[in-house]
Coordinates of C-alpha atoms in Angstrom, one line a residue:
M294 CA -77.0 -14.0 -25.0
Q295 CA -80.1 -15.2 -26.5
D296 CA -79.0 -18.9 -26.3
M297 CA -78.0 -18.3 -22.8
N298 CA -81.5 -16.6 -21.8
L299 CA -83.0 -19.8 -23.6
Y300 CA -81.6 -22.0 -21.0
T301 CA -82.1 -19.9 -17.7
I302 CA -84.2 -21.9 -15.1
R303 CA -87.2 -19.3 -14.0
A304 CA -89.6 -20.2 -11.5
V305 CA -92.7 -21.8 -12.8
P306 CA -96.2 -22.3 -11.2
F307 CA -97.2 -25.7 -11.2
A308 CA -100.8 -24.1 -12.1
D309 CA -99.3 -23.3 -15.5
V310 CA -97.6 -26.5 -16.0
R311 CA -99.5 -29.1 -18.2
S312 CA -97.4 -32.4 -18.4
I313 CA -93.6 -33.5 -17.6
R314 CA -92.1 -35.7 -20.2
R315 CA -89.2 -38.0 -19.1
H316 CA -86.6 -39.0 -21.6
T317 CA -84.2 -42.0 -21.1
P318 CA -82.0 -42.2 -24.2
A319 CA -79.8 -45.2 -24.9
F320 CA -76.7 -43.2 -24.8
G321 CA -76.4 -39.9 -22.8
W322 CA -78.0 -38.3 -19.8
Q323 CA -81.6 -38.3 -18.6
Y324 CA -83.6 -35.5 -18.9
I325 CA -87.2 -34.1 -18.9
I326 CA -89.3 -31.4 -20.9
V327 CA -91.7 -29.4 -19.0
V328 CA -95.1 -28.6 -21.0
L329 CA -97.1 -25.6 -20.2
S330 CA -100.7 -25.2 -20.1
S331 CA -100.3 -22.6 -23.1
G332 CA -98.7 -25.3 -25.3
L333 CA -95.1 -24.2 -25.1
A334 CA -92.5 -26.3 -23.7
F335 CA -89.1 -25.4 -22.0
P336 CA -85.8 -26.9 -23.5
P337 CA -84.6 -30.0 -22.2
L338 CA -83.6 -30.1 -18.4
Y339 CA -80.6 -32.7 -18.1
F340 CA -79.7 -34.7 -15.3
Y341 CA -76.1 -35.5 -15.3
N342 CA -76.1 -37.9 -12.3
G343 CA -79.6 -39.2 -12.2
G344 CA -82.3 -37.9 -10.0
V345 CA -85.2 -37.9 -12.6
R346 CA -86.9 -40.3 -10.1
E347 CA -86.4 -38.4 -7.1
F348 CA -87.5 -35.4 -9.2
L349 CA -91.0 -36.5 -10.1
A350 CA -91.4 -37.9 -6.3
T351 CA -90.8 -34.4 -5.3
V352 CA -93.3 -33.0 -7.5
K353 CA -95.7 -35.4 -6.6
Q354 CA -95.7 -34.1 -3.1
H355 CA -97.1 -30.8 -4.0
V356 CA -99.4 -31.6 -7.1
V357 CA -101.4 -34.9 -8.5
L358 CA -99.0 -36.3 -10.6
L359 CA -100.4 -39.1 -12.7
R360 CA -98.9 -41.1 -15.7
S361 CA -100.3 -40.6 -19.2
A362 CA -102.8 -43.9 -20.2
E363 CA -101.2 -43.1 -23.9
H364 CA -97.5 -42.5 -23.1
A365 CA -95.5 -44.3 -19.9
N366 CA -93.2 -41.4 -20.0
V367 CA -95.5 -38.5 -19.8
F368 CA -96.6 -37.6 -16.4
L369 CA -100.0 -35.6 -16.2
V370 CA -100.0 -32.5 -13.7
N371 CA -103.3 -32.0 -11.8
D372 CA -105.1 -33.9 -14.6
F373 CA -108.8 -32.6 -14.0
Q374 CA -110.3 -35.5 -16.0
N375 CA -109.5 -37.9 -13.0
P376 CA -112.2 -38.6 -10.6
L377 CA -113.5 -35.3 -8.4
Q378 CA -112.2 -36.8 -5.2
R379 CA -108.7 -36.6 -6.3
T380 CA -109.1 -33.1 -8.0
L381 CA -110.4 -31.6 -4.7
S382 CA -107.9 -33.4 -2.8
S383 CA -105.2 -31.5 -4.8
L384 CA -106.5 -28.1 -4.0
E385 CA -106.3 -28.5 -0.5
L386 CA -110.0 -26.7 0.0
P387 CA -111.1 -26.9 3.8
R388 CA -113.7 -29.6 3.9
A389 CA -113.6 -30.2 0.1
V390 CA -113.6 -33.8 0.6
S391 CA -116.1 -34.5 3.1
L392 CA -118.5 -32.2 0.8
S393 CA -117.2 -33.8 -2.3
I394 CA -119.1 -36.9 -1.9
V395 CA -122.8 -36.0 -0.7
P396 CA -125.0 -39.0 -1.7
S397 CA -127.8 -37.6 -4.2
T398 CA -130.5 -38.6 -1.5
P399 CA -130.4 -37.8 2.3
V400 CA -128.1 -40.5 4.1
S401 CA -130.3 -42.8 5.8
G402 CA -129.8 -44.1 9.4
G403 CA -128.6 -47.3 8.3
E404 CA -125.5 -45.9 6.4
S405 CA -122.2 -46.1 7.9
A406 CA -120.4 -42.7 9.4
S407 CA -117.5 -43.6 6.7
Q408 CA -120.1 -43.0 3.9
E409 CA -121.2 -39.8 5.7
N410 CA -117.5 -38.3 6.0
G411 CA -116.6 -38.9 2.4
E412 CA -115.8 -42.5 1.3
R413 CA -118.6 -42.7 -1.0
T414 CA -117.9 -41.4 -4.6
D415 CA -121.1 -41.0 -6.7
V416 CA -120.5 -40.5 -10.3
D417 CA -123.9 -38.3 -10.2
V418 CA -121.7 -35.7 -8.3
L419 CA -120.1 -35.1 -11.8
D420 CA -123.3 -34.8 -13.6
G421 CA -125.0 -32.3 -11.3
S422 CA -128.1 -33.9 -10.8
P423 CA -131.1 -32.0 -9.4
S424 CA -131.4 -33.9 -6.4
I425 CA -127.8 -33.0 -5.4
R426 CA -128.4 -29.3 -6.3
Q427 CA -131.4 -29.4 -4.1
F428 CA -129.5 -31.1 -1.5
Y429 CA -127.0 -28.4 -1.5
R430 CA -129.5 -25.8 -1.2
R431 CA -131.1 -27.1 1.6
E432 CA -127.8 -27.6 3.4
R433 CA -126.5 -24.0 2.6
Q434 CA -129.8 -22.4 4.2
K435 CA -129.1 -24.5 7.5
V436 CA -125.3 -23.2 8.2
H437 CA -123.5 -20.4 6.3
D438 CA -119.7 -21.9 6.4
P439 CA -117.4 -20.3 4.0
A440 CA -115.2 -23.5 3.6
R441 CA -118.5 -25.2 2.6
D442 CA -119.7 -22.2 0.2
I443 CA -116.2 -22.5 -1.5
S444 CA -116.5 -26.2 -2.1
M445 CA -120.1 -26.1 -3.2
Q446 CA -119.0 -23.1 -5.9
L447 CA -116.3 -25.6 -7.1
L448 CA -118.7 -28.4 -7.5
E449 CA -121.2 -26.4 -9.3
K450 CA -118.4 -25.3 -11.7
F451 CA -117.3 -29.0 -12.2
S452 CA -121.0 -29.9 -13.0
L453 CA -120.7 -27.5 -15.8
V454 CA -118.2 -29.8 -17.5
T455 CA -120.5 -32.7 -17.7
K456 CA -119.4 -36.1 -18.5
F457 CA -121.2 -35.8 -21.8
A458 CA -118.9 -32.8 -22.8
R459 CA -115.8 -34.9 -22.0
E460 CA -117.0 -37.7 -24.4
A461 CA -118.2 -35.9 -26.9
T462 CA -115.2 -33.5 -27.6
S463 CA -113.1 -36.4 -27.2
Q464 CA -115.0 -38.3 -30.1
L465 CA -115.6 -35.3 -32.2
F466 CA -112.8 -35.2 -34.3
W467 CA -113.2 -39.0 -35.6
E468 CA -117.0 -38.8 -36.0
T469 CA -118.8 -37.9 -39.0
P470 CA -120.9 -34.6 -38.6
S471 CA -124.0 -36.6 -38.2
N472 CA -122.4 -38.8 -35.4
A473 CA -121.5 -35.8 -33.8
F474 CA -124.7 -34.2 -33.7
S475 CA -126.4 -37.2 -32.2
L476 CA -124.0 -36.9 -29.4
F477 CA -125.0 -33.6 -28.7
E478 CA -128.5 -34.4 -29.1
R479 CA -127.9 -37.3 -26.5
G480 CA -126.1 -35.0 -24.3
S481 CA -128.8 -32.6 -24.5
S482 CA -131.4 -34.9 -23.3
N483 CA -129.3 -36.1 -20.4
L484 CA -128.8 -32.7 -19.2
S485 CA -132.8 -31.5 -19.7
A486 CA -133.3 -32.3 -15.8
T487 CA -130.1 -30.1 -15.1
D488 CA -131.2 -27.6 -17.2
S489 CA -135.0 -27.3 -16.1
S490 CA -133.6 -26.2 -12.5
Q491 CA -132.0 -23.5 -13.7
K492 CA -134.7 -21.9 -15.8
P493 CA -135.9 -18.5 -14.7
R494 CA -139.2 -18.3 -12.9
D495 CA -142.2 -16.8 -15.1
D496 CA -142.1 -13.5 -12.6
V497 CA -138.7 -12.7 -13.5
L498 CA -138.1 -10.7 -16.4
E499 CA -135.5 -12.1 -18.8
L500 CA -133.3 -9.4 -20.1
P501 CA -131.4 -9.5 -23.3
V502 CA -127.6 -10.0 -22.6
P503 CA -125.5 -7.0 -24.2
V504 CA -123.0 -7.7 -26.9
P505 CA -120.0 -5.8 -26.9
P506 CA -119.4 -4.1 -30.1
D507 CA -116.7 -5.4 -32.3
P508 CA -113.3 -3.5 -32.3
L509 CA -112.9 -3.8 -35.7
E510 CA -116.1 -4.0 -37.3
L511 CA -115.4 -6.9 -39.5
D512 CA -117.6 -6.4 -42.4
K513 CA -116.1 -2.7 -42.8
L514 CA -112.8 -4.1 -42.1
S515 CA -113.2 -6.6 -44.8
L516 CA -114.4 -4.1 -47.4
A517 CA -111.4 -2.0 -46.7
W518 CA -108.7 -4.5 -46.8
G519 CA -110.0 -7.8 -48.4
K520 CA -109.7 -7.9 -52.1
P521 CA -112.5 -9.5 -54.0
R522 CA -112.0 -13.2 -55.1
Q523 CA -111.0 -13.8 -58.8
P524 CA -112.0 -16.7 -60.9
P525 CA -109.6 -19.7 -60.7
L526 CA -106.3 -19.8 -62.5
G527 CA -107.2 -21.4 -66.1
L528 CA -104.8 -23.3 -68.6
E529 CA -104.1 -20.1 -70.8
E530 CA -103.3 -17.6 -67.9
W531 CA -101.1 -20.8 -66.5
A532 CA -99.0 -21.1 -69.6
T533 CA -98.2 -17.1 -69.1
F534 CA -96.1 -18.1 -65.7
L535 CA -94.0 -20.7 -67.7
D536 CA -91.0 -20.5 -69.6
S537 CA -90.7 -22.4 -72.8
E538 CA -88.9 -25.5 -70.6
G539 CA -91.5 -25.3 -68.2
R540 CA -90.2 -23.2 -65.4
V541 CA -92.3 -20.7 -63.2
V542 CA -90.9 -17.4 -64.2
D543 CA -92.4 -15.4 -61.2
S544 CA -93.4 -17.7 -58.2
K545 CA -94.4 -14.7 -56.0
A546 CA -96.9 -13.8 -58.6
L547 CA -97.9 -17.1 -59.1
R548 CA -98.5 -17.7 -55.5
K549 CA -100.7 -14.2 -55.3
R550 CA -102.7 -15.3 -58.4
I551 CA -103.9 -18.7 -57.0
F552 CA -104.0 -17.2 -53.3
Y553 CA -107.1 -14.5 -54.8
G554 CA -108.7 -17.2 -57.1
G555 CA -107.4 -20.8 -56.7
V556 CA -107.2 -23.1 -59.5
E557 CA -109.1 -25.0 -62.4
H558 CA -109.5 -28.8 -61.5
K559 CA -107.8 -29.9 -64.5
L560 CA -104.5 -27.8 -63.4
R561 CA -104.8 -28.9 -59.8
K562 CA -102.1 -31.8 -60.4
E563 CA -99.5 -29.7 -61.7
V564 CA -99.9 -26.8 -59.6
W565 CA -100.4 -28.8 -56.4
E566 CA -97.1 -30.8 -56.9
I567 CA -95.4 -27.1 -56.9
L568 CA -97.2 -25.5 -54.1
L569 CA -96.3 -28.7 -51.7
G570 CA -93.1 -28.6 -52.7
Y571 CA -92.8 -32.0 -54.4
Q572 CA -91.8 -30.3 -57.6
S573 CA -89.7 -27.3 -57.6
Y574 CA -90.7 -23.8 -59.4
E575 CA -87.4 -24.0 -61.3
S576 CA -87.6 -27.4 -62.6
T577 CA -88.1 -27.9 -66.3
Y578 CA -90.5 -30.4 -67.9
A579 CA -88.1 -33.2 -68.2
E580 CA -86.7 -32.4 -64.7
K581 CA -90.3 -33.0 -63.5
E582 CA -90.8 -36.0 -65.3
Y583 CA -87.3 -37.7 -64.5
Q584 CA -88.4 -36.7 -60.6
R585 CA -91.8 -38.7 -60.9
S586 CA -89.9 -41.5 -62.4
N587 CA -87.4 -42.0 -59.5
R588 CA -89.9 -41.2 -56.9
K589 CA -92.2 -43.9 -58.4
T590 CA -89.2 -46.5 -57.9
E591 CA -88.6 -45.2 -54.5
Y592 CA -92.3 -45.6 -53.5
E593 CA -92.6 -49.3 -54.6
I594 CA -89.4 -50.1 -52.7
I595 CA -91.0 -48.6 -49.4
K596 CA -94.5 -50.3 -50.2
N597 CA -92.7 -53.4 -50.8
Q598 CA -91.6 -53.6 -47.4
W599 CA -94.8 -53.9 -45.6
Q600 CA -96.2 -56.0 -48.5
S601 CA -93.3 -58.7 -48.0
I602 CA -94.6 -59.1 -44.4
S603 CA -96.0 -62.7 -43.9
P604 CA -98.8 -63.5 -42.0
E605 CA -96.5 -65.3 -39.5
Q606 CA -94.4 -62.2 -39.0
E607 CA -97.3 -60.0 -38.6
K608 CA -98.4 -62.3 -35.9
R609 CA -95.3 -60.7 -33.9
F610 CA -95.3 -57.1 -35.3
T611 CA -97.5 -55.4 -32.8
K612 CA -97.3 -52.1 -34.0
F613 CA -97.7 -53.1 -37.6
R614 CA -100.9 -54.8 -36.8
E615 CA -102.3 -52.3 -34.9
R616 CA -101.8 -49.4 -37.7
K617 CA -102.9 -51.5 -40.2
G618 CA -106.3 -52.3 -38.6
L619 CA -106.5 -48.5 -37.7
I620 CA -106.1 -47.5 -41.6
E621 CA -108.6 -50.6 -42.6
K622 CA -111.2 -49.2 -40.3
D623 CA -110.6 -45.3 -41.2
V624 CA -110.5 -45.7 -45.2
V625 CA -113.6 -47.5 -45.3
R626 CA -115.5 -44.4 -43.8
T627 CA -113.5 -41.7 -45.4
D628 CA -115.6 -39.8 -48.2
R629 CA -118.1 -42.6 -49.4
S630 CA -120.3 -40.2 -50.3
I631 CA -117.9 -39.1 -53.0
S632 CA -118.4 -40.9 -56.2
F633 CA -114.5 -41.2 -56.5
Y634 CA -114.5 -43.2 -53.3
G635 CA -118.2 -44.7 -53.5
G636 CA -119.3 -48.2 -53.7
D637 CA -118.1 -51.6 -53.0
G638 CA -114.9 -52.6 -54.2
N639 CA -113.8 -49.3 -55.2
A640 CA -110.1 -49.3 -56.3
N641 CA -109.5 -45.9 -54.9
L642 CA -109.8 -47.0 -51.5
S643 CA -107.3 -49.7 -52.2
F644 CA -104.9 -47.0 -53.0
L645 CA -106.0 -44.9 -50.2
H646 CA -105.1 -47.6 -48.0
N647 CA -101.7 -48.6 -49.7
V648 CA -100.7 -44.8 -49.5
L649 CA -101.4 -44.3 -45.7
L650 CA -99.8 -48.0 -44.6
T651 CA -96.8 -47.1 -46.7
Y652 CA -96.5 -43.5 -45.3
S653 CA -96.2 -45.1 -41.8
F654 CA -93.2 -47.2 -42.8
Y655 CA -91.8 -44.2 -44.6
N656 CA -92.4 -42.5 -41.3
F657 CA -92.5 -45.1 -38.7
D658 CA -91.7 -42.6 -35.8
L659 CA -94.7 -40.9 -36.6
G660 CA -97.0 -43.9 -38.2
Y661 CA -100.6 -43.7 -38.8
C662 CA -103.0 -41.5 -36.6
Q663 CA -106.7 -40.8 -37.1
G664 CA -107.2 -38.1 -39.6
M665 CA -104.4 -38.6 -41.8
S666 CA -107.1 -40.3 -44.1
D667 CA -109.0 -37.1 -44.4
L668 CA -106.0 -35.0 -45.4
L669 CA -104.7 -37.8 -48.0
S670 CA -108.4 -38.1 -49.9
P671 CA -108.3 -34.7 -51.7
I672 CA -104.8 -35.3 -52.9
L673 CA -105.4 -39.0 -54.2
F674 CA -108.6 -37.3 -55.7
V675 CA -106.5 -34.6 -57.5
M676 CA -103.5 -37.0 -58.2
E677 CA -105.2 -40.1 -59.4
D678 CA -102.2 -42.0 -58.9
E679 CA -100.8 -44.2 -56.0
S680 CA -97.1 -42.8 -56.2
E681 CA -97.8 -38.9 -57.0
S682 CA -100.2 -39.1 -54.0
F683 CA -98.1 -40.7 -51.8
W684 CA -95.2 -38.0 -52.3
C685 CA -97.4 -35.1 -52.2
F686 CA -98.9 -36.5 -49.1
V687 CA -95.2 -36.8 -47.6
A688 CA -94.9 -33.1 -48.5
L689 CA -98.1 -32.1 -46.7
M690 CA -97.2 -34.1 -43.7
E691 CA -93.7 -32.3 -43.6
R692 CA -95.7 -29.4 -42.7
L693 CA -98.8 -30.6 -40.7
G694 CA -97.1 -33.5 -39.3
P695 CA -96.5 -32.1 -35.8
N696 CA -100.5 -31.8 -35.6
F697 CA -100.3 -35.5 -35.0
N698 CA -97.4 -35.8 -32.5
R699 CA -98.6 -37.9 -29.6
D700 CA -97.9 -34.9 -27.1
Q701 CA -100.2 -32.6 -29.7
N702 CA -97.6 -29.9 -28.9
G703 CA -98.0 -28.7 -32.5
M704 CA -101.6 -28.5 -31.7
H705 CA -101.4 -26.8 -28.4
S706 CA -98.8 -23.9 -30.1
Q707 CA -101.2 -23.1 -32.8
L708 CA -104.3 -22.9 -30.0
F709 CA -101.8 -20.7 -28.4
A710 CA -101.3 -18.6 -31.1
L711 CA -104.8 -18.4 -32.0
S712 CA -105.9 -17.3 -28.5
K713 CA -103.4 -14.3 -28.9
L714 CA -104.8 -13.5 -32.3
V715 CA -108.2 -13.2 -31.0
E716 CA -106.9 -11.2 -28.1
L717 CA -105.4 -9.0 -30.3
L718 CA -108.1 -8.6 -33.0
D719 CA -111.2 -9.0 -30.7
A720 CA -110.6 -8.5 -27.1
P721 CA -114.1 -8.4 -25.9
L722 CA -114.5 -11.8 -27.4
H723 CA -111.4 -13.2 -25.9
N724 CA -112.6 -12.0 -22.4
Y725 CA -115.9 -13.8 -23.0
F726 CA -113.9 -16.7 -23.7
K727 CA -111.9 -16.4 -20.7
Q728 CA -115.1 -15.9 -18.5
K729 CA -116.7 -19.0 -20.2
D730 CA -113.3 -21.2 -19.5
C731 CA -112.5 -21.7 -23.1
L732 CA -109.4 -19.9 -23.4
N733 CA -107.8 -22.9 -24.5
Y734 CA -109.9 -22.8 -27.6
F735 CA -110.4 -26.3 -27.8
I736 CA -113.6 -25.3 -29.9
C737 CA -111.4 -25.0 -32.8
F738 CA -109.2 -28.2 -32.7
R739 CA -110.6 -29.9 -35.4
W740 CA -110.7 -26.9 -37.5
I741 CA -106.9 -26.8 -37.3
L742 CA -106.1 -30.5 -37.1
L743 CA -107.7 -31.3 -40.4
Q744 CA -107.6 -27.9 -42.2
F745 CA -111.3 -27.6 -42.2
K746 CA -111.6 -30.6 -44.3
R747 CA -114.6 -31.6 -42.5
E748 CA -116.3 -27.8 -42.2
L749 CA -116.3 -27.6 -46.1
E750 CA -117.8 -29.4 -49.4
Y751 CA -115.4 -31.2 -51.2
D752 CA -114.4 -28.5 -53.7
Q753 CA -114.3 -25.8 -51.3
T754 CA -111.7 -27.8 -49.1
M755 CA -109.5 -28.2 -52.2
R756 CA -109.9 -24.5 -52.9
L757 CA -109.2 -23.5 -49.4
W758 CA -106.1 -25.9 -49.2
E759 CA -104.4 -24.5 -52.3
V760 CA -104.9 -20.8 -51.0
L761 CA -103.0 -21.7 -47.6
W762 CA -100.5 -23.4 -49.6
T763 CA -99.6 -20.3 -51.4
H764 CA -98.3 -18.9 -47.8
H765 CA -98.8 -15.4 -50.0
L766 CA -99.6 -13.2 -46.8
S767 CA -98.8 -15.8 -43.8
E768 CA -97.8 -19.3 -43.6
H769 CA -100.4 -19.4 -40.7
L770 CA -103.5 -17.9 -42.8
H771 CA -105.7 -21.0 -41.4
L772 CA -105.4 -19.1 -37.7
Y773 CA -107.0 -16.0 -39.3
V774 CA -109.6 -18.1 -41.3
C775 CA -110.4 -19.2 -37.3
V776 CA -110.4 -15.9 -36.0
A777 CA -112.8 -14.6 -38.8
L778 CA -115.2 -17.2 -38.3
L779 CA -115.1 -16.6 -34.4
K780 CA -115.9 -12.9 -35.3
R781 CA -118.4 -13.6 -37.9
Y782 CA -120.6 -15.4 -35.2
R783 CA -119.5 -13.6 -32.2
G784 CA -122.8 -11.8 -31.4
K785 CA -124.7 -15.0 -31.4
I786 CA -122.0 -16.7 -29.3
I787 CA -122.0 -13.7 -26.8
G788 CA -125.8 -13.0 -27.1
E789 CA -126.9 -16.5 -26.3
Q790 CA -124.2 -16.7 -23.6
M791 CA -123.0 -19.9 -24.8
E792 CA -121.3 -22.4 -22.5
F793 CA -118.4 -24.8 -23.6
D794 CA -121.1 -27.5 -24.5
T795 CA -123.3 -25.4 -26.3
L796 CA -120.4 -23.7 -28.2
L797 CA -118.8 -26.7 -29.2
K798 CA -122.4 -27.8 -30.7
F799 CA -122.6 -24.7 -32.2
I800 CA -119.1 -24.8 -33.9
N801 CA -119.7 -28.3 -35.0
E802 CA -123.2 -27.1 -36.6
L803 CA -121.4 -24.7 -39.1
S804 CA -120.0 -27.8 -40.9
G805 CA -121.3 -27.1 -44.2
H806 CA -122.6 -23.8 -44.0
I807 CA -119.5 -21.8 -44.3
D808 CA -119.1 -19.3 -47.2
I809 CA -115.4 -19.9 -47.9
D810 CA -115.1 -16.7 -50.3
V811 CA -116.4 -14.4 -47.5
T812 CA -114.1 -16.5 -45.0
L813 CA -111.0 -15.8 -47.0
R814 CA -111.8 -12.2 -47.5
D815 CA -112.2 -11.6 -43.8
A816 CA -109.2 -13.8 -43.0
E817 CA -107.1 -11.7 -45.3
A818 CA -108.5 -8.4 -43.9
L819 CA -107.5 -9.5 -40.4
C820 CA -104.1 -10.5 -41.5
L821 CA -103.5 -7.2 -43.2
C822 CA -104.8 -5.4 -40.1
A823 CA -103.1 -7.2 -37.6
G824 CA -99.6 -6.9 -39.4
E825 CA -96.3 -7.6 -37.4
N826 CA -98.3 -7.4 -34.3
G827 CA -100.4 -10.5 -35.6
S828 CA -97.1 -12.5 -36.5
A829 CA -95.7 -11.7 -33.0
C830 CA -98.6 -13.6 -31.4
I831 CA -97.4 -16.7 -33.3
P832 CA -94.4 -18.6 -31.8
P833 CA -91.4 -19.3 -34.0
G834 CA -91.7 -22.9 -35.3
T835 CA -95.7 -22.9 -35.0
P836 CA -97.0 -25.6 -37.7
P837 CA -97.1 -25.5 -40.6
S838 CA -93.6 -24.6 -41.6
L839 CA -92.4 -23.3 -44.9
P840 CA -91.7 -25.5 -47.5
R841 CA -88.0 -25.5 -48.0
E842 CA -86.4 -23.3 -51.0
D843 CA -84.4 -26.3 -52.7
G844 CA -87.9 -28.0 -53.7
F845 CA -88.3 -31.7 -52.4
L846 CA -85.9 -33.1 -50.1
F847 CA -88.1 -34.3 -47.1
N848 CA -86.0 -37.0 -45.2
S849 CA -85.9 -35.2 -41.9
E850 CA -86.4 -37.4 -39.0
L851 CA -88.9 -37.0 -36.2
D852 CA -86.8 -36.9 -32.9
D853 CA -88.4 -38.3 -29.8
T854 CA -86.6 -35.5 -27.8
V855 CA -89.0 -33.1 -29.8
L856 CA -92.0 -32.0 -27.9

């Protein structure tokens, strides 16, 4: 019955639909997959006798359906990043079209009637300039028209989502923190005129905004549930977890120990191979060495595939050229402040480049995406070996690969789960985000995508990752880390009534100022407090997936049908 319910067709409001993806396999029937705004996707809907084109044409009669610029077979439903004129038309508000293009200055007598009636589309409308607001204010005083008021409220809503915010968020994940800060500074200066029109008058007393109490009182909760952090696992203690041939005797006890203290750096190479699943807990010293030898040979075979491409062949290999160029661009700006990657002609940068390009051939469907260099950097730093780094990176991407899928369904499912966890553990904060139109939790996108790599110092990043990889309490502890950080700063967020722009800026500025030990203790407490209700908030299959019990056998293919 469960399988039957999975494929039951239910009515879905278009307001809940984010995109429709069309699939036309070489063999078999055409089908579509509907992705909701929450990030969840319905199972494939097959068209046994054609009709996909007709279906899309029918949908287009009811909503604005636009082909994605990134993927020809993805159709976005009511994409609000497109021009305001199109958005207002799709909402079918009375007189919305004619009001959406009011010029920033009164229309002169020389302008045509067509301009007055709505054919002019100034970008300034989106910027919410003071002159426009003053114009609207004068017009509102002249005539009270409910339809006009609805349209102006909508325009004011759009003015909050400034062009700057869109550009900043699109670049936020790839720029360094300093560059991201400068983006926000430029945006703040551009918005200064707008903000000045909204400042309270001198004769109006500005009262402090009441902050709803934390329903769980994080500090008390952490003391009650979160255990103190321990010193890192050292060589002598590590030996107690192994038998005479090198097998881990009690994997559960080992993972728990690492969860509470991490690992000394000189042990990380051996321990990370096991935590990531490259080596098995049950493998002996001899078996691990045999594995390394075999994998090194296999790595060289894959690496030779791209190294043997001639310049003439490369001219005709567009996908390879694009990926190679992107990798070269990212490698030279990855962790250059770390001495391991610093300086000109650094051999470690070449290793980083080789591993990433080899991975793009190993997993050609996924290829290379910006951000992968951030995930590989600490692994290479620990392994100090090209082949070992490659296979550990492959193991990590087996878990985090869905974060980089073109449709970003893996990210959306995690953001959806985060939304549910915040609602469970801090309903007032969740309601505040709802009020500020931040329920997509896009502010936490970079946290999840890069596993806090750009938020922490280098050593702290490695300590957090090895804790997450234990999967001691949950394979999704990183989501509880997000909740812990949001709750830690809830008073400031709500008290200052942060909008999306300022909230995103604030979240970005936390980089380098996060106490990882306190945060992990808070996350542990929240995870234990949430219990089964917390697990129920996370849809099955949400990345990262648990490692396989049979050790390292990662050869699964990324199917184009998976969203």
